[in-house]
Each structure stands twice: as C-alpha cells, then as structure tokens.
Tab-separated table of C-alpha atoms in Angstrom:
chain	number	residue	atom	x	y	z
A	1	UNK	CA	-7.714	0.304	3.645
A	2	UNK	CA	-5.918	2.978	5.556
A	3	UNK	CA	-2.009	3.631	5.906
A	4	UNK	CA	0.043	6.525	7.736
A	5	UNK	CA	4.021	7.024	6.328
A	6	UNK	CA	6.740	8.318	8.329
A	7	UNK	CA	10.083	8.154	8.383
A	8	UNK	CA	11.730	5.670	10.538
A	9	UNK	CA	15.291	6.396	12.075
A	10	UNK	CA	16.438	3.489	14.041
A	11	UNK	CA	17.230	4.658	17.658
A	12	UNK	CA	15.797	8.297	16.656
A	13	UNK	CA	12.345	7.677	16.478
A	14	UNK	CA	9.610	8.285	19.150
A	15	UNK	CA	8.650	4.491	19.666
A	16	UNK	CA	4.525	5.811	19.807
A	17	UNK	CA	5.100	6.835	16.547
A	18	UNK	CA	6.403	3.898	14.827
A	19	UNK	CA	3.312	1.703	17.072
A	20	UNK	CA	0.689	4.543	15.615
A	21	UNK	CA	2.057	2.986	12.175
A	22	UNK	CA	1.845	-0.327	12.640
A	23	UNK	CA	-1.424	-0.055	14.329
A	24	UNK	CA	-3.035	1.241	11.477
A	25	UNK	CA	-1.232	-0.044	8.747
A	26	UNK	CA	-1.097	-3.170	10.146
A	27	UNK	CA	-3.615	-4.398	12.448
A	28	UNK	CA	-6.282	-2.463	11.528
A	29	UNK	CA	-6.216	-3.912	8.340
A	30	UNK	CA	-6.432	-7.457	10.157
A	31	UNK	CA	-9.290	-6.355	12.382
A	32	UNK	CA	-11.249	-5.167	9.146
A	33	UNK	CA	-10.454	-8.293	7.479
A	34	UNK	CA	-11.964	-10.529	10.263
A	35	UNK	CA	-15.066	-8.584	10.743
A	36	UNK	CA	-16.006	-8.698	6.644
A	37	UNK	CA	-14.811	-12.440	6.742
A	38	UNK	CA	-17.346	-12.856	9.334
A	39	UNK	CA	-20.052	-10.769	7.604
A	40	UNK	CA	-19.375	-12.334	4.598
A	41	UNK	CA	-19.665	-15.792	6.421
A	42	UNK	CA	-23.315	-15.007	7.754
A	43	UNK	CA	-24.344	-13.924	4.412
A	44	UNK	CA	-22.668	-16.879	2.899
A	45	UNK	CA	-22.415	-15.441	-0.445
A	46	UNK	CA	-18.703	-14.879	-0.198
A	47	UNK	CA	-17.083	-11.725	-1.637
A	48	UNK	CA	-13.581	-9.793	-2.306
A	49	UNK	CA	-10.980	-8.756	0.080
A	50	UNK	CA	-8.444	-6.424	-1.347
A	51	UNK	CA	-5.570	-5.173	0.972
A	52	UNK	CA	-3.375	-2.041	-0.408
A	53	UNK	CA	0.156	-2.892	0.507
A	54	UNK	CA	3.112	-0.931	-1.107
A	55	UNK	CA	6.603	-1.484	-3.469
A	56	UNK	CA	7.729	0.067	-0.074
A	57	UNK	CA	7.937	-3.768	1.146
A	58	UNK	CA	9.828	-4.314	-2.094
A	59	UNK	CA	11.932	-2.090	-2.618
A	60	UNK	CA	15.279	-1.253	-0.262
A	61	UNK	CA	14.595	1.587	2.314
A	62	UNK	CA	10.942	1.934	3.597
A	63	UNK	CA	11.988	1.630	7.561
A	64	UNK	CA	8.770	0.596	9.747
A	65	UNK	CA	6.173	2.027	7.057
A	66	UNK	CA	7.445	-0.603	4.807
A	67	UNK	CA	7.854	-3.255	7.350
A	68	UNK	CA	4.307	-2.936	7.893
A	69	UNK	CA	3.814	-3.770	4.171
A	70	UNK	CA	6.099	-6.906	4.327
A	71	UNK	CA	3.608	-8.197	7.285
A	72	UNK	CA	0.700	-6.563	5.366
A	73	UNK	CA	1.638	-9.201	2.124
A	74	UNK	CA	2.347	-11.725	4.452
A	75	UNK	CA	-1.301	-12.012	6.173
A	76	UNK	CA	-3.248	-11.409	2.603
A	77	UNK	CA	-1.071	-14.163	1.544
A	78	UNK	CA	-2.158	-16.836	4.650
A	79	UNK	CA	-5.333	-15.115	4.495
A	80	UNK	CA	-5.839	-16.313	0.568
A	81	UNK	CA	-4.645	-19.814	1.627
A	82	UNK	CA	-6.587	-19.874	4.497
A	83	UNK	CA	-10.091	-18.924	2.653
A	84	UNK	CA	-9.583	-21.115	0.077
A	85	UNK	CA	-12.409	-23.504	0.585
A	86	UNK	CA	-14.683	-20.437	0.891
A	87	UNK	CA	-16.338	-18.520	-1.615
A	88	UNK	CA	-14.428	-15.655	-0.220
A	89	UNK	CA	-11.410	-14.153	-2.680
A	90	UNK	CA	-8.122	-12.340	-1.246
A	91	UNK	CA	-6.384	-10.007	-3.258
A	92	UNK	CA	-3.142	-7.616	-2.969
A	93	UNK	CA	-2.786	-4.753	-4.910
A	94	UNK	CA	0.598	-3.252	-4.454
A	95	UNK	CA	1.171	0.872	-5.838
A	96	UNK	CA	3.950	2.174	-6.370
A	97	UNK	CA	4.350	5.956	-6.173
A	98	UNK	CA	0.970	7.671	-6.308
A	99	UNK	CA	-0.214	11.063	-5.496
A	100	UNK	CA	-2.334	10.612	-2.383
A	101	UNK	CA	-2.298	11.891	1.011
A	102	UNK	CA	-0.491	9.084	2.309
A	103	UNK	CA	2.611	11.420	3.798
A	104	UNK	CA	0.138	13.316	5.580
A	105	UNK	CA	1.824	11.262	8.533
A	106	UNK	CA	5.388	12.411	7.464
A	107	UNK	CA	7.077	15.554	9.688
A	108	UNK	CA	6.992	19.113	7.657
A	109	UNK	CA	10.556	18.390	7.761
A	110	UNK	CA	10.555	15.246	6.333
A	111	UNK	CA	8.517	16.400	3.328
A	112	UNK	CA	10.681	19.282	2.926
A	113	UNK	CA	13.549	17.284	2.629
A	114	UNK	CA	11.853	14.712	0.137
A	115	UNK	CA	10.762	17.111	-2.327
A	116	UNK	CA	14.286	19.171	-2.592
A	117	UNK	CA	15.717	16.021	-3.221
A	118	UNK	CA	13.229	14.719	-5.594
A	119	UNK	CA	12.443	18.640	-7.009
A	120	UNK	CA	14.429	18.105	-9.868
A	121	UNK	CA	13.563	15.257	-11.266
A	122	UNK	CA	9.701	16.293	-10.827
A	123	UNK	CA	10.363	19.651	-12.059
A	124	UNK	CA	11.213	18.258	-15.253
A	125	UNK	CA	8.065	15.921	-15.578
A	126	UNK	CA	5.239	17.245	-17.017
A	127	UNK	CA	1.903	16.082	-15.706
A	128	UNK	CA	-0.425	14.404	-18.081
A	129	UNK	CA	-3.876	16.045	-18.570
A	130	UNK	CA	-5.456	13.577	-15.484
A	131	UNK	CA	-2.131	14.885	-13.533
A	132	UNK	CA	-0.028	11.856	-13.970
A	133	UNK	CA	3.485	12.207	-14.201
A	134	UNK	CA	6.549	9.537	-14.628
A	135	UNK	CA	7.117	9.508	-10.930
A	136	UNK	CA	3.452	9.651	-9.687
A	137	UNK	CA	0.120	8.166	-10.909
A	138	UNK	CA	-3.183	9.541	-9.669
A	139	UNK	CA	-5.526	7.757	-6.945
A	140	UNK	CA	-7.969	6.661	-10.040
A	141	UNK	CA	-5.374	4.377	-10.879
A	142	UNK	CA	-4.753	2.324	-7.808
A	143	UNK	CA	-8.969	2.321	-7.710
A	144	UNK	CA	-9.080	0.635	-11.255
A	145	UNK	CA	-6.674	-2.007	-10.480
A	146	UNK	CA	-8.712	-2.355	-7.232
A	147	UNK	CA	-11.504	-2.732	-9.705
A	148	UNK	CA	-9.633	-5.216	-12.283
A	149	UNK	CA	-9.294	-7.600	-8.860
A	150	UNK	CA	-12.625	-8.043	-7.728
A	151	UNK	CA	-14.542	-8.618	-11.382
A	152	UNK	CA	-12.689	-11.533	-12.069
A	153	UNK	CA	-14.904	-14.818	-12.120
A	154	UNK	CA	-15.520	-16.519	-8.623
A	155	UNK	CA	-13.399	-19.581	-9.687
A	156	UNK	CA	-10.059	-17.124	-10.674
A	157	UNK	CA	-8.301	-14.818	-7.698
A	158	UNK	CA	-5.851	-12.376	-8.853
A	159	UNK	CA	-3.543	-12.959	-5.549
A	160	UNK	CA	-1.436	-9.957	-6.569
A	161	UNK	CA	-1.415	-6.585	-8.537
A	162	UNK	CA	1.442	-4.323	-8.404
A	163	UNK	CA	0.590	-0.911	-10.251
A	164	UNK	CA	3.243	1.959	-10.737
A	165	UNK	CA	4.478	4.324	-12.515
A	166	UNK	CA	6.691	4.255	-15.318
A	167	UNK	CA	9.744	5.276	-13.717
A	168	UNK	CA	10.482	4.239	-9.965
A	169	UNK	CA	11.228	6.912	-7.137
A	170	UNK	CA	15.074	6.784	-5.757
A	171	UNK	CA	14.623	5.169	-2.247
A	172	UNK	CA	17.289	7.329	-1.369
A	173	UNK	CA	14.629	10.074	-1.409
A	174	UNK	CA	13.266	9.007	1.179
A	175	UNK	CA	16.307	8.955	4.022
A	176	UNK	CA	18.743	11.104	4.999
C-alpha cells in the first residue's frame, strides 16, 4: 500500500493536487487489488489482501486525504463480501498516528504549522527506547498488526484492525 497526505482547503486547493491523492490513495490501491486477485485466481491457492486505511476516515477533520480512507474502507469492505466464496481473505488495518513518511506529501508550510501546534504536547513525551511516544508509534507496529491479519487460519478473516497510539492527535492539528 501507498498513501500521499496533504492538506485539503475547500476552494483553496490546486484541484491536481487533491486528484494526485486520490489517485494513489485510492485507485491505486484498487488497481493492485485486482491484479493480485487475479494472480491469486490463476494460482488458485488463494491468499491475503490487506489495505492500510487510516483513523483519518474516523475521526473529524482529514479533508480529501481522509476521504480517500472512507472510500478506501468502503471497497476492502465489498471487496471481503465479494471474495467470500474464494479462498482469498480481505483485511483492513487502520493506524492511527505513526511515525512514517506519510506527510512527505504535506507543503513545508503545512508541516511547520503542524508541529508548532503539536510541539508542546510532543515536547513533553518522551520516546520509548524503539522511539515510540504517546502520540506516535513506530512503522514496526502497523507491520505486526499487518502480520497478526494474515496468520489467522484460512476459515477466520480479521475484516478490521485499528492500531494506535495511546493517546489520539487533536484533529485540530491538522487545519488552520
């Protein structure tokens, strides 16, 4: 799975932008899906499909980015229903707030802006010795729920997985 972030401003932002997003958040992730469905069809020994979506589409705030998740949860979901019948298993996991290059896609500015008004609050976190803090886990984590999805049984599916940290980020932190 692959995802870009950037802030959204209705009526502000560049329109290629916000179709960048959704092309890679979003149908990407659909294209990828029907090619291993279709691998995993001519091979017909079945296998996992995980799709990374985010609390983004959860949680208030988010603008396209987390749009893209709602659709993103949406399709697993059909796609689950849909693959039923085959030995084929579709999974969610949803992160929360993990440290990853994910805002690589975000405006200088807009990362500026996001850590002065989340400095404080990580200023007084201490990281943990793999570099976990309250407000951000580590990639490793989002990789061993992956993990916890796909070794279940053939006959079980975990549909959903939401990982996060202990303490949830302000959404507010994430707009003007």
């Amino acid at each position: 799975n692959a995802a870009v972030m950037n802030t959204h401003y209705p009526g502000i932002t560049d329109r290629a932008q916000w179709a960048k997003l959704l092309q890679i958040n979003l149908s990407a992730v659909i294209e990828g899906c029907e090619a291993a469905i279709a691998h995993m069809r001519d091979g017909g020994q079945g296998g996992r499909i995980v799709n990374i979506s985010s609390l983004a589409a959860r949680l208030p705030g988010g603008g396209v980015y987390g749009a893209s998740k709602v659709a993103l949860e949406k399709y697993t979901s059909e796609l689950r229903e849909a693959l039923e019948a085959d030995p084929i298993r579709v999974s969610a996991v949803i992160p929360g707030g993990f440290a990853t290059n994910l805002g690589r896609g975000m405006a200088e500015a807009e990362q500026l802006a996001f850590q002065e008004k989340m400095g404080a609050k990580l200023a007084s976190t201490s990281p943990d010795a793999e570099g976990r803090t309250p407000y951000f886990g580590i990639a490793d984590d989002v990789a061993r729920a992956v993990h916890f999805a796909i070794a279940q049984p053939d006959l079980l599916n975990i549909s959903e997985l939401v990982i996060r940290p202990a303490r949830n980020i302000d959404p507010s932190a994430f707009r003007d």
